[in-house]
Amino acid sequence: MKFNFLTKVFGDHAKQELAHTEPIVARINALESEMKLFSESEMKAKTGSLRDRYQAGETLDELLPEAFALVREASQRTLGQRHFDVQLIGGVVMHQGKIAEMRTGEGKTLVATLPAYLNALAGAGVHVITVNDYLSRRDAVWMGQIYAFLGLSVGIVNHDASFLYDPEHGDEDAERDAVGGFQVVKEFLRPVSRREAYAADITYGVNSEFGFDYLRDNIEYQEGSLRQREHAYAIVDEIDSILIDEARTPLIISAPTADSESLYKTFADISEKMVREDDYTVDEKLKTISLTEAGIDKAEKLLGVENIYTDGGIKYVHHLETAVRAKALFQLDKAYVVREGEVVIVDEFTGRLQPGRRWSEGLHQAIEAKEGVVVQKESRTFASITYQNYFRLYKKLSGMTGTASTSAEEFYKVYGLGTITIPSNRQIARLDQDDLIFQTEIGKFKAIAKKVKELNQKGQPVLIGTVSIEKNEMLSQFLIHEGVRHEMLNAKNHEREGEIVAQAGRKGSVTIATNMAGRGVDIKLGGNPGSVDALEEVKQIGGLFVLGTERHDARRIDNQLRGRAGRQGDPGETQFFVSLEDDLMRVFASDTIKKMMGRFGIPEDQPIENRLITSSLEKAQERIEGFNFDARKHVLEFDDVMNFQRKVVYERRRNLLLGDETAVRTYLKKLLEKSDDSVKAVVAQKETEIGTVPFIQNARMVSLQAIDMFWVEHLEMMDYLRGTVNLRAYGQREPLVEYKREGLKLFKEMEVAVEEEVLRVLPYIGSQAAKAETVRLTEIKDGAEILTSQGDMSPTSAVGRNDICPCGSGKKWKKCGMLTTEEHQKFLQTLA
């Protein structure tokens, strides 16, 4: 097979990058006829044979042709889908620890089965990372048919529960779900513990849950409670969304402490009386606020203090600034929603809800006070990590997406990942139109509604991308006014995400979606399931029309939206409608362009096409991408300091938790060497009194608790230090250098404090006085146990498969949609 078309389509560089895959693909194809002769039992046996050969010393690279050929044959038999040669190329690239950039509709989900199966042969487990629970369940059950056919086990890690894909768990009359273009038998998901899900050969799950489980494991006190195994190999689906878009927000596990003060409500009321520009200014580029002298005076009068900086201390200033930030920069139905009396964060890039995640440093409480809901308790951080440093734990990392090339530099600099563009299976037939530019947002929305009505009247399906729930609902009203029936998808009705997006290609359908909601679900022309006639009819009228309502901060997001049209050579069309009132133009466009638009004197719903303005938009996007890259780099530079300390603490902790008597004695010996002879004598006497086994068990527990107690306090100190070192820039001192220097000093002090605490408590273990001496330690342990229990819910642990479901439906558990509503899940969790 020759890839001569590569030069024509992708240039010489692509040909050079991909040329080495040509002989590999040829070897895989040469094995196809041999694989077709295998029976099902022989294919399972082949998996065992490949594993044995790996254990005997053969490399995965050497096993690759046979493994890929085996997966292709298993896919053909179970799903009726045969991997294209370009999909084999994508599989090779990912096995090599790189990012495969593949256009939408090229079958990335199927591609992942190739490197996942091959690397699972090593026996250390493969993690397949998805962007939401729905996709992890969908892909695990869909692709699980291939893995099960080849004798591999598949686990699923979701926010509220864990499962194993189990073909024997279903029955013939099981409810079938056609969403996503295949049949998902819901009963094939057997609820299990987190530990069992991670013990599977391949585990599918959401990025945040993998990270949180890592943190939970590092505050556990029993070996049997650990969830994850080693971090051997991960395949990250939609890798740009996970490793870039979400990388600015670290993962934090925290437990509530004292009740929140009334200060949040007090300062929320004060912030409502603050007037923008008079009392505070906003930098929308950097997303910061600054109080003016007038604003500070107003706050002091409302509080009844003379000087907020001395009378209230830094606490009052912090509350005031946080309350004003909550008012000025965090909008309802854009940054968050209020659901069932709680403030829930909305991911700014995907439009999806992020339940369980909270903004730190009092911001979440300030927003709760602003919205008039119950202000949750203050929290104390027990563990945290950035996505960057979590994914760096993997010995090998790879990924796939339709849009990676514009961020190739960041992928390489931060993760060491190369990006390879994979040729599409069929020639792209999509038509990307130039932007239409309007003077006002209202005029833009009027024009969009008219355009959609025009397309709808001829039956052409339309997918409209918006940047927020607010704009989503606003546009809906314009469509209603024009009499256009439509589906609306945003974080408020995300439970139907897959269903709505899967049907967006039907004739006459109009779908409004926030950002990349539904990403990962193919939009098939004619609907899903459709028919040949329906497909051809939609093709004849132009295929899917994707309409963007404004440009996004990153070019990738625009490209992702465009990529929903024109899958697998289908016809399609895309166009962006933008206005000078859009955030991107308002904040970044030059005044010259704004004045020029004003001079045209055209009606607000009439567009212009101007290359100067479009060029200005693209430059603004590049500048924002630079800002965001710098912001993520800044977070990472500081977390790298913490990461060194975290690795030291977690490794020491893990050695104590998993180690035998020798490991505990080695740790204690290092401590006792620094103490005087009297302490050594007392400790030796204590072991004699209570016996070696109880002594070692108690010493292990005391050491773990001491590490945890001072680590939690150290996290607070480092967080405080992070806030103060930034001020030192005014004194011509580099904040990061100061953070490293003082952070190291604090870390050494923490290590000494841990040693002193263990030596202080050791003489009391096994005695009546032990309880009083370890009260501070057990407080931390109790808090940790609350946190670790949250991550391992098995909602059906008390319910048999044929028992009546306790939710009150009257159905047997196996017939009562265990994967449906959140309310059903929450109720069942109370039974665990």
PDB file of C-alpha atoms in Angstrom, residues 453-710:
ATOM      1  CA  LYS A 453     -35.944  29.880   9.098  1.00  0.00           C
ATOM      2  CA  GLU A 454     -34.819  29.974   5.468  1.00  0.00           C
ATOM      3  CA  LEU A 455     -32.734  26.808   5.881  1.00  0.00           C
ATOM      4  CA  ASN A 456     -35.485  25.095   7.856  1.00  0.00           C
ATOM      5  CA  GLN A 457     -38.083  25.735   5.176  1.00  0.00           C
ATOM      6  CA  LYS A 458     -36.061  23.690   2.700  1.00  0.00           C
ATOM      7  CA  GLY A 459     -35.486  20.964   5.313  1.00  0.00           C
ATOM      8  CA  GLN A 460     -31.725  21.433   5.804  1.00  0.00           C
ATOM      9  CA  PRO A 461     -30.731  20.415   9.362  1.00  0.00           C
ATOM     10  CA  VAL A 462     -29.085  23.195  11.393  1.00  0.00           C
ATOM     11  CA  LEU A 463     -26.800  23.001  14.429  1.00  0.00           C
ATOM     12  CA  ILE A 464     -26.310  26.361  16.178  1.00  0.00           C
ATOM     13  CA  GLY A 465     -23.404  26.824  18.588  1.00  0.00           C
ATOM     14  CA  THR A 466     -23.640  29.424  21.375  1.00  0.00           C
ATOM     15  CA  VAL A 467     -21.142  30.425  24.067  1.00  0.00           C
ATOM     16  CA  SER A 468     -23.413  30.373  27.125  1.00  0.00           C
ATOM     17  CA  ILE A 469     -26.753  29.212  28.497  1.00  0.00           C
ATOM     18  CA  GLU A 470     -27.915  32.838  28.530  1.00  0.00           C
ATOM     19  CA  LYS A 471     -27.243  33.309  24.783  1.00  0.00           C
ATOM     20  CA  ASN A 472     -28.664  29.844  24.131  1.00  0.00           C
ATOM     21  CA  GLU A 473     -32.011  30.832  25.689  1.00  0.00           C
ATOM     22  CA  MET A 474     -31.994  34.303  24.126  1.00  0.00           C
ATOM     23  CA  LEU A 475     -31.593  32.894  20.628  1.00  0.00           C
ATOM     24  CA  SER A 476     -34.359  30.389  21.361  1.00  0.00           C
ATOM     25  CA  GLN A 477     -36.773  33.286  21.829  1.00  0.00           C
ATOM     26  CA  PHE A 478     -35.815  34.765  18.442  1.00  0.00           C
ATOM     27  CA  LEU A 479     -36.452  31.388  16.775  1.00  0.00           C
ATOM     28  CA  ILE A 480     -39.814  31.058  18.526  1.00  0.00           C
ATOM     29  CA  HIS A 481     -40.720  34.522  17.192  1.00  0.00           C
ATOM     30  CA  GLU A 482     -39.910  33.320  13.667  1.00  0.00           C
ATOM     31  CA  GLY A 483     -41.972  30.165  14.222  1.00  0.00           C
ATOM     32  CA  VAL A 484     -39.006  27.767  13.977  1.00  0.00           C
ATOM     33  CA  ARG A 485     -39.366  24.602  16.055  1.00  0.00           C
ATOM     34  CA  HIS A 486     -36.081  23.584  17.659  1.00  0.00           C
ATOM     35  CA  GLU A 487     -34.328  21.570  20.363  1.00  0.00           C
ATOM     36  CA  MET A 488     -32.262  23.396  22.968  1.00  0.00           C
ATOM     37  CA  LEU A 489     -29.258  21.747  24.606  1.00  0.00           C
ATOM     38  CA  ASN A 490     -27.420  23.297  27.534  1.00  0.00           C
ATOM     39  CA  ALA A 491     -26.300  22.453  31.061  1.00  0.00           C
ATOM     40  CA  LYS A 492     -29.897  22.692  32.288  1.00  0.00           C
ATOM     41  CA  ASN A 493     -31.042  19.687  30.253  1.00  0.00           C
ATOM     42  CA  HIS A 494     -27.736  17.867  29.756  1.00  0.00           C
ATOM     43  CA  GLU A 495     -29.285  14.491  30.651  1.00  0.00           C
ATOM     44  CA  ARG A 496     -30.660  14.302  27.077  1.00  0.00           C
ATOM     45  CA  GLU A 497     -27.385  15.481  25.526  1.00  0.00           C
ATOM     46  CA  GLY A 498     -26.573  12.346  23.559  1.00  0.00           C
ATOM     47  CA  GLU A 499     -30.123  11.887  22.310  1.00  0.00           C
ATOM     48  CA  ILE A 500     -30.540  15.498  21.152  1.00  0.00           C
ATOM     49  CA  VAL A 501     -27.192  15.696  19.351  1.00  0.00           C
ATOM     50  CA  ALA A 502     -27.556  12.281  17.722  1.00  0.00           C
ATOM     51  CA  GLN A 503     -30.785  13.475  16.050  1.00  0.00           C
ATOM     52  CA  ALA A 504     -29.381  16.849  14.903  1.00  0.00           C
ATOM     53  CA  GLY A 505     -28.867  15.534  11.349  1.00  0.00           C
ATOM     54  CA  ARG A 506     -32.524  14.715  10.637  1.00  0.00           C
ATOM     55  CA  LYS A 507     -34.299  16.612   7.871  1.00  0.00           C
ATOM     56  CA  GLY A 508     -35.800  19.815   9.250  1.00  0.00           C
ATOM     57  CA  SER A 509     -34.154  19.597  12.667  1.00  0.00           C
ATOM     58  CA  VAL A 510     -32.825  22.736  14.370  1.00  0.00           C
ATOM     59  CA  THR A 511     -30.592  22.288  17.430  1.00  0.00           C
ATOM     60  CA  ILE A 512     -29.136  25.037  19.633  1.00  0.00           C
ATOM     61  CA  ALA A 513     -26.214  23.831  21.767  1.00  0.00           C
ATOM     62  CA  THR A 514     -23.842  25.589  24.131  1.00  0.00           C
ATOM     63  CA  ASN A 515     -20.276  25.360  22.858  1.00  0.00           C
ATOM     64  CA  MET A 516     -19.300  21.729  22.357  1.00  0.00           C
ATOM     65  CA  ALA A 517     -22.175  20.084  24.177  1.00  0.00           C
ATOM     66  CA  GLY A 518     -22.683  16.661  22.666  1.00  0.00           C
ATOM     67  CA  ARG A 519     -19.070  16.420  21.608  1.00  0.00           C
ATOM     68  CA  GLY A 520     -18.171  12.794  21.017  1.00  0.00           C
ATOM     69  CA  VAL A 521     -21.585  11.883  19.579  1.00  0.00           C
ATOM     70  CA  ASP A 522     -21.721  11.553  15.792  1.00  0.00           C
ATOM     71  CA  ILE A 523     -24.299  13.609  13.940  1.00  0.00           C
ATOM     72  CA  LYS A 524     -25.475  11.347  11.139  1.00  0.00           C
ATOM     73  CA  LEU A 525     -27.343  12.850   8.221  1.00  0.00           C
ATOM     74  CA  GLY A 526     -30.913  11.616   8.062  1.00  0.00           C
ATOM     75  CA  GLY A 527     -31.112  10.965  11.812  1.00  0.00           C
ATOM     76  CA  ASN A 528     -30.159   8.118  14.078  1.00  0.00           C
ATOM     77  CA  PRO A 529     -31.166   5.446  13.418  1.00  0.00           C
ATOM     78  CA  GLY A 530     -31.870   6.681   9.936  1.00  0.00           C
ATOM     79  CA  SER A 531     -32.361   5.161   6.502  1.00  0.00           C
ATOM     80  CA  VAL A 532     -30.599   5.308   3.156  1.00  0.00           C
ATOM     81  CA  ASP A 533     -33.446   7.386   1.715  1.00  0.00           C
ATOM     82  CA  ALA A 534     -33.337   9.847   4.625  1.00  0.00           C
ATOM     83  CA  LEU A 535     -29.550  10.134   4.301  1.00  0.00           C
ATOM     84  CA  GLU A 536     -29.679  10.824   0.558  1.00  0.00           C
ATOM     85  CA  GLU A 537     -32.492  13.350   0.962  1.00  0.00           C
ATOM     86  CA  VAL A 538     -30.491  15.417   3.476  1.00  0.00           C
ATOM     87  CA  LYS A 539     -27.366  15.163   1.303  1.00  0.00           C
ATOM     88  CA  GLN A 540     -29.318  16.587  -1.654  1.00  0.00           C
ATOM     89  CA  ILE A 541     -30.262  19.712   0.309  1.00  0.00           C
ATOM     90  CA  GLY A 542     -26.720  20.429   1.457  1.00  0.00           C
ATOM     91  CA  GLY A 543     -26.108  18.290   4.540  1.00  0.00           C
ATOM     92  CA  LEU A 544     -25.736  19.735   8.039  1.00  0.00           C
ATOM     93  CA  PHE A 545     -25.445  23.536   8.333  1.00  0.00           C
ATOM     94  CA  VAL A 546     -23.387  24.551  11.371  1.00  0.00           C
ATOM     95  CA  LEU A 547     -23.947  28.139  12.458  1.00  0.00           C
ATOM     96  CA  GLY A 548     -21.654  29.752  15.053  1.00  0.00           C
ATOM     97  CA  THR A 549     -23.181  32.684  16.933  1.00  0.00           C
ATOM     98  CA  GLU A 550     -19.824  34.220  17.862  1.00  0.00           C
ATOM     99  CA  ARG A 551     -16.142  33.454  17.749  1.00  0.00           C
ATOM    100  CA  HIS A 552     -14.698  31.699  20.773  1.00  0.00           C
ATOM    101  CA  ASP A 553     -11.596  32.523  22.768  1.00  0.00           C
ATOM    102  CA  ALA A 554      -9.665  29.710  21.090  1.00  0.00           C
ATOM    103  CA  ARG A 555      -9.547  28.849  17.396  1.00  0.00           C
ATOM    104  CA  ARG A 556      -9.778  25.180  18.377  1.00  0.00           C
ATOM    105  CA  ILE A 557     -13.304  25.640  19.718  1.00  0.00           C
ATOM    106  CA  ASP A 558     -14.402  27.225  16.437  1.00  0.00           C
ATOM    107  CA  ASN A 559     -12.787  24.381  14.510  1.00  0.00           C
ATOM    108  CA  GLN A 560     -14.500  21.811  16.736  1.00  0.00           C
ATOM    109  CA  LEU A 561     -17.860  23.387  15.986  1.00  0.00           C
ATOM    110  CA  ARG A 562     -17.160  23.483  12.239  1.00  0.00           C
ATOM    111  CA  GLY A 563     -16.082  19.843  12.432  1.00  0.00           C
ATOM    112  CA  ARG A 564     -19.596  18.680  13.311  1.00  0.00           C
ATOM    113  CA  ALA A 565     -20.493  19.092   9.618  1.00  0.00           C
ATOM    114  CA  GLY A 566     -19.040  17.155   6.693  1.00  0.00           C
ATOM    115  CA  ARG A 567     -18.198  13.853   8.419  1.00  0.00           C
ATOM    116  CA  GLN A 568     -16.870  10.995   6.238  1.00  0.00           C
ATOM    117  CA  GLY A 569     -17.083  13.008   3.003  1.00  0.00           C
ATOM    118  CA  ASP A 570     -20.684  14.145   3.597  1.00  0.00           C
ATOM    119  CA  PRO A 571     -21.722  17.553   2.268  1.00  0.00           C
ATOM    120  CA  GLY A 572     -22.021  20.325   4.842  1.00  0.00           C
ATOM    121  CA  GLU A 573     -21.707  24.051   5.364  1.00  0.00           C
ATOM    122  CA  THR A 574     -20.495  26.286   8.201  1.00  0.00           C
ATOM    123  CA  GLN A 575     -20.621  29.999   8.931  1.00  0.00           C
ATOM    124  CA  PHE A 576     -20.063  32.317  11.891  1.00  0.00           C
ATOM    125  CA  PHE A 577     -22.298  35.307  12.625  1.00  0.00           C
ATOM    126  CA  VAL A 578     -20.448  37.844  14.802  1.00  0.00           C
ATOM    127  CA  SER A 579     -21.202  41.326  16.136  1.00  0.00           C
ATOM    128  CA  LEU A 580     -19.174  44.199  17.536  1.00  0.00           C
ATOM    129  CA  GLU A 581     -20.947  43.618  20.860  1.00  0.00           C
ATOM    130  CA  ASP A 582     -19.609  40.068  21.202  1.00  0.00           C
ATOM    131  CA  ASP A 583     -17.171  39.696  24.104  1.00  0.00           C
ATOM    132  CA  LEU A 584     -14.249  38.943  21.811  1.00  0.00           C
ATOM    133  CA  MET A 585     -14.782  42.018  19.637  1.00  0.00           C
ATOM    134  CA  ARG A 586     -15.794  44.312  22.507  1.00  0.00           C
ATOM    135  CA  VAL A 587     -12.720  43.521  24.573  1.00  0.00           C
ATOM    136  CA  PHE A 588     -10.072  42.970  21.912  1.00  0.00           C
ATOM    137  CA  ALA A 589     -11.072  44.638  18.644  1.00  0.00           C
ATOM    138  CA  SER A 590      -9.368  47.937  17.889  1.00  0.00           C
ATOM    139  CA  ASP A 591     -11.232  51.245  18.191  1.00  0.00           C
ATOM    140  CA  THR A 592     -10.492  51.912  14.525  1.00  0.00           C
ATOM    141  CA  ILE A 593     -12.617  48.945  13.487  1.00  0.00           C
ATOM    142  CA  LYS A 594     -15.456  49.942  15.797  1.00  0.00           C
ATOM    143  CA  LYS A 595     -15.506  53.490  14.370  1.00  0.00           C
ATOM    144  CA  MET A 596     -15.332  52.133  10.833  1.00  0.00           C
ATOM    145  CA  MET A 597     -18.388  49.923  11.436  1.00  0.00           C
ATOM    146  CA  GLY A 598     -20.280  52.930  12.811  1.00  0.00           C
ATOM    147  CA  ARG A 599     -19.674  54.889   9.603  1.00  0.00           C
ATOM    148  CA  PHE A 600     -21.275  52.276   7.361  1.00  0.00           C
ATOM    149  CA  GLY A 601     -24.756  53.328   8.513  1.00  0.00           C
ATOM    150  CA  ILE A 602     -26.350  49.991   7.565  1.00  0.00           C
ATOM    151  CA  PRO A 603     -29.334  48.416   9.415  1.00  0.00           C
ATOM    152  CA  GLU A 604     -28.422  46.358  12.483  1.00  0.00           C
ATOM    153  CA  ASP A 605     -29.565  43.051  10.957  1.00  0.00           C
ATOM    154  CA  GLN A 606     -27.628  43.609   7.706  1.00  0.00           C
ATOM    155  CA  PRO A 607     -24.137  42.069   7.626  1.00  0.00           C
ATOM    156  CA  ILE A 608     -20.903  43.088   6.033  1.00  0.00           C
ATOM    157  CA  GLU A 609     -18.052  40.832   4.992  1.00  0.00           C
ATOM    158  CA  ASN A 610     -14.787  42.572   5.738  1.00  0.00           C
ATOM    159  CA  ARG A 611     -11.431  40.816   5.708  1.00  0.00           C
ATOM    160  CA  LEU A 612      -9.909  43.476   7.979  1.00  0.00           C
ATOM    161  CA  ILE A 613     -12.421  42.728  10.720  1.00  0.00           C
ATOM    162  CA  THR A 614     -12.107  38.962  10.293  1.00  0.00           C
ATOM    163  CA  SER A 615      -8.331  39.306  10.496  1.00  0.00           C
ATOM    164  CA  SER A 616      -8.721  41.383  13.667  1.00  0.00           C
ATOM    165  CA  LEU A 617     -10.852  38.608  15.159  1.00  0.00           C
ATOM    166  CA  GLU A 618      -8.253  35.965  14.385  1.00  0.00           C
ATOM    167  CA  LYS A 619      -5.478  38.071  15.906  1.00  0.00           C
ATOM    168  CA  ALA A 620      -7.613  38.595  19.003  1.00  0.00           C
ATOM    169  CA  GLN A 621      -8.061  34.820  19.274  1.00  0.00           C
ATOM    170  CA  GLU A 622      -4.311  34.282  18.997  1.00  0.00           C
ATOM    171  CA  ARG A 623      -3.731  36.855  21.764  1.00  0.00           C
ATOM    172  CA  ILE A 624      -6.280  35.177  24.039  1.00  0.00           C
ATOM    173  CA  GLU A 625      -4.750  31.772  23.343  1.00  0.00           C
ATOM    174  CA  GLY A 626      -1.453  33.301  24.423  1.00  0.00           C
ATOM    175  CA  PHE A 627      -3.022  34.699  27.605  1.00  0.00           C
ATOM    176  CA  ASN A 628      -4.593  31.341  28.428  1.00  0.00           C
ATOM    177  CA  PHE A 629      -1.382  29.432  27.703  1.00  0.00           C
ATOM    178  CA  ASP A 630       0.458  31.814  30.034  1.00  0.00           C
ATOM    179  CA  ALA A 631      -2.228  31.368  32.706  1.00  0.00           C
ATOM    180  CA  ARG A 632      -1.949  27.568  32.531  1.00  0.00           C
ATOM    181  CA  LYS A 633       1.838  27.799  32.452  1.00  0.00           C
ATOM    182  CA  HIS A 634       1.728  30.064  35.528  1.00  0.00           C
ATOM    183  CA  VAL A 635      -0.477  27.597  37.428  1.00  0.00           C
ATOM    184  CA  LEU A 636       1.800  24.741  36.409  1.00  0.00           C
ATOM    185  CA  GLU A 637       5.027  26.515  37.420  1.00  0.00           C
ATOM    186  CA  PHE A 638       3.710  27.004  40.937  1.00  0.00           C
ATOM    187  CA  ASP A 639       2.207  23.514  41.094  1.00  0.00           C
ATOM    188  CA  ASP A 640       5.535  22.023  39.999  1.00  0.00           C
ATOM    189  CA  VAL A 641       6.929  23.243  43.331  1.00  0.00           C
ATOM    190  CA  MET A 642       4.041  21.518  45.110  1.00  0.00           C
ATOM    191  CA  ASN A 643       4.378  18.486  42.868  1.00  0.00           C
ATOM    192  CA  PHE A 644       7.912  17.777  44.063  1.00  0.00           C
ATOM    193  CA  GLN A 645       6.723  17.980  47.668  1.00  0.00           C
ATOM    194  CA  ARG A 646       3.582  15.969  46.909  1.00  0.00           C
ATOM    195  CA  LYS A 647       5.599  13.127  45.372  1.00  0.00           C
ATOM    196  CA  VAL A 648       7.893  12.959  48.404  1.00  0.00           C
ATOM    197  CA  VAL A 649       4.975  12.883  50.864  1.00  0.00           C
ATOM    198  CA  TYR A 650       2.834  10.448  48.860  1.00  0.00           C
ATOM    199  CA  GLU A 651       5.729   8.051  48.241  1.00  0.00           C
ATOM    200  CA  ARG A 652       6.648   8.052  51.926  1.00  0.00           C
ATOM    201  CA  ARG A 653       3.004   7.570  52.863  1.00  0.00           C
ATOM    202  CA  ARG A 654       2.508   4.734  50.369  1.00  0.00           C
ATOM    203  CA  ASN A 655       5.609   2.925  51.624  1.00  0.00           C
ATOM    204  CA  LEU A 656       4.211   3.074  55.151  1.00  0.00           C
ATOM    205  CA  LEU A 657       0.720   1.989  54.084  1.00  0.00           C
ATOM    206  CA  LEU A 658       1.770  -0.911  51.832  1.00  0.00           C
ATOM    207  CA  GLY A 659       5.096  -1.827  53.415  1.00  0.00           C
ATOM    208  CA  ASP A 660       5.723  -4.717  55.795  1.00  0.00           C
ATOM    209  CA  GLU A 661       7.213  -4.542  59.299  1.00  0.00           C
ATOM    210  CA  THR A 662      10.628  -3.763  57.813  1.00  0.00           C
ATOM    211  CA  ALA A 663       9.309  -0.650  56.030  1.00  0.00           C
ATOM    212  CA  VAL A 664       7.793   0.715  59.260  1.00  0.00           C
ATOM    213  CA  ARG A 665      10.966  -0.054  61.234  1.00  0.00           C
ATOM    214  CA  THR A 666      13.123   1.676  58.598  1.00  0.00           C
ATOM    215  CA  TYR A 667      10.978   4.807  58.867  1.00  0.00           C
ATOM    216  CA  LEU A 668      11.120   4.800  62.682  1.00  0.00           C
ATOM    217  CA  LYS A 669      14.887   4.156  62.673  1.00  0.00           C
ATOM    218  CA  LYS A 670      15.468   7.375  60.699  1.00  0.00           C
ATOM    219  CA  LEU A 671      13.369   9.289  63.262  1.00  0.00           C
ATOM    220  CA  LEU A 672      14.997   7.690  66.350  1.00  0.00           C
ATOM    221  CA  GLU A 673      18.494   8.424  65.075  1.00  0.00           C
ATOM    222  CA  LYS A 674      17.770  12.104  65.619  1.00  0.00           C
ATOM    223  CA  SER A 675      16.425  11.627  69.161  1.00  0.00           C
ATOM    224  CA  ASP A 676      18.244  11.091  72.453  1.00  0.00           C
ATOM    225  CA  ASP A 677      18.780   7.723  74.149  1.00  0.00           C
ATOM    226  CA  SER A 678      15.917   8.216  76.620  1.00  0.00           C
ATOM    227  CA  VAL A 679      13.356   8.376  73.792  1.00  0.00           C
ATOM    228  CA  LYS A 680      14.849   5.293  72.151  1.00  0.00           C
ATOM    229  CA  ALA A 681      14.630   3.427  75.435  1.00  0.00           C
ATOM    230  CA  VAL A 682      10.983   4.409  75.998  1.00  0.00           C
ATOM    231  CA  VAL A 683       9.999   3.321  72.474  1.00  0.00           C
ATOM    232  CA  ALA A 684      11.813   0.000  72.832  1.00  0.00           C
ATOM    233  CA  GLN A 685      10.082  -0.551  76.171  1.00  0.00           C
ATOM    234  CA  LYS A 686       6.696   0.201  74.597  1.00  0.00           C
ATOM    235  CA  GLU A 687       7.202  -2.485  71.939  1.00  0.00           C
ATOM    236  CA  THR A 688       8.093  -5.003  74.639  1.00  0.00           C
ATOM    237  CA  GLU A 689       4.965  -4.100  76.633  1.00  0.00           C
ATOM    238  CA  ILE A 690       2.343  -4.386  73.893  1.00  0.00           C
ATOM    239  CA  GLY A 691       4.051  -6.833  71.499  1.00  0.00           C
ATOM    240  CA  THR A 692       5.678  -6.391  68.103  1.00  0.00           C
ATOM    241  CA  VAL A 693       2.593  -6.771  65.864  1.00  0.00           C
ATOM    242  CA  PRO A 694       0.382  -4.265  67.758  1.00  0.00           C
ATOM    243  CA  PHE A 695       3.334  -1.892  68.060  1.00  0.00           C
ATOM    244  CA  ILE A 696       4.018  -1.931  64.317  1.00  0.00           C
ATOM    245  CA  GLN A 697       0.318  -1.519  63.479  1.00  0.00           C
ATOM    246  CA  ASN A 698      -0.035   1.436  65.861  1.00  0.00           C
ATOM    247  CA  ALA A 699       3.237   3.017  64.736  1.00  0.00           C
ATOM    248  CA  ARG A 700       2.098   2.730  61.103  1.00  0.00           C
ATOM    249  CA  MET A 701      -1.226   4.443  61.880  1.00  0.00           C
ATOM    250  CA  VAL A 702       0.313   7.191  64.014  1.00  0.00           C
ATOM    251  CA  SER A 703       2.879   7.944  61.288  1.00  0.00           C
ATOM    252  CA  LEU A 704       0.208   8.135  58.562  1.00  0.00           C
ATOM    253  CA  GLN A 705      -1.968  10.408  60.673  1.00  0.00           C
ATOM    254  CA  ALA A 706       0.946  12.704  61.529  1.00  0.00           C
ATOM    255  CA  ILE A 707       1.926  12.975  57.864  1.00  0.00           C
ATOM    256  CA  ASP A 708      -1.656  13.809  56.902  1.00  0.00           C
ATOM    257  CA  MET A 709      -2.205  16.340  59.678  1.00  0.00           C
ATOM    258  CA  PHE A 710       0.895  18.373  58.880  1.00  0.00           C
TER     259      PHE A 710
END
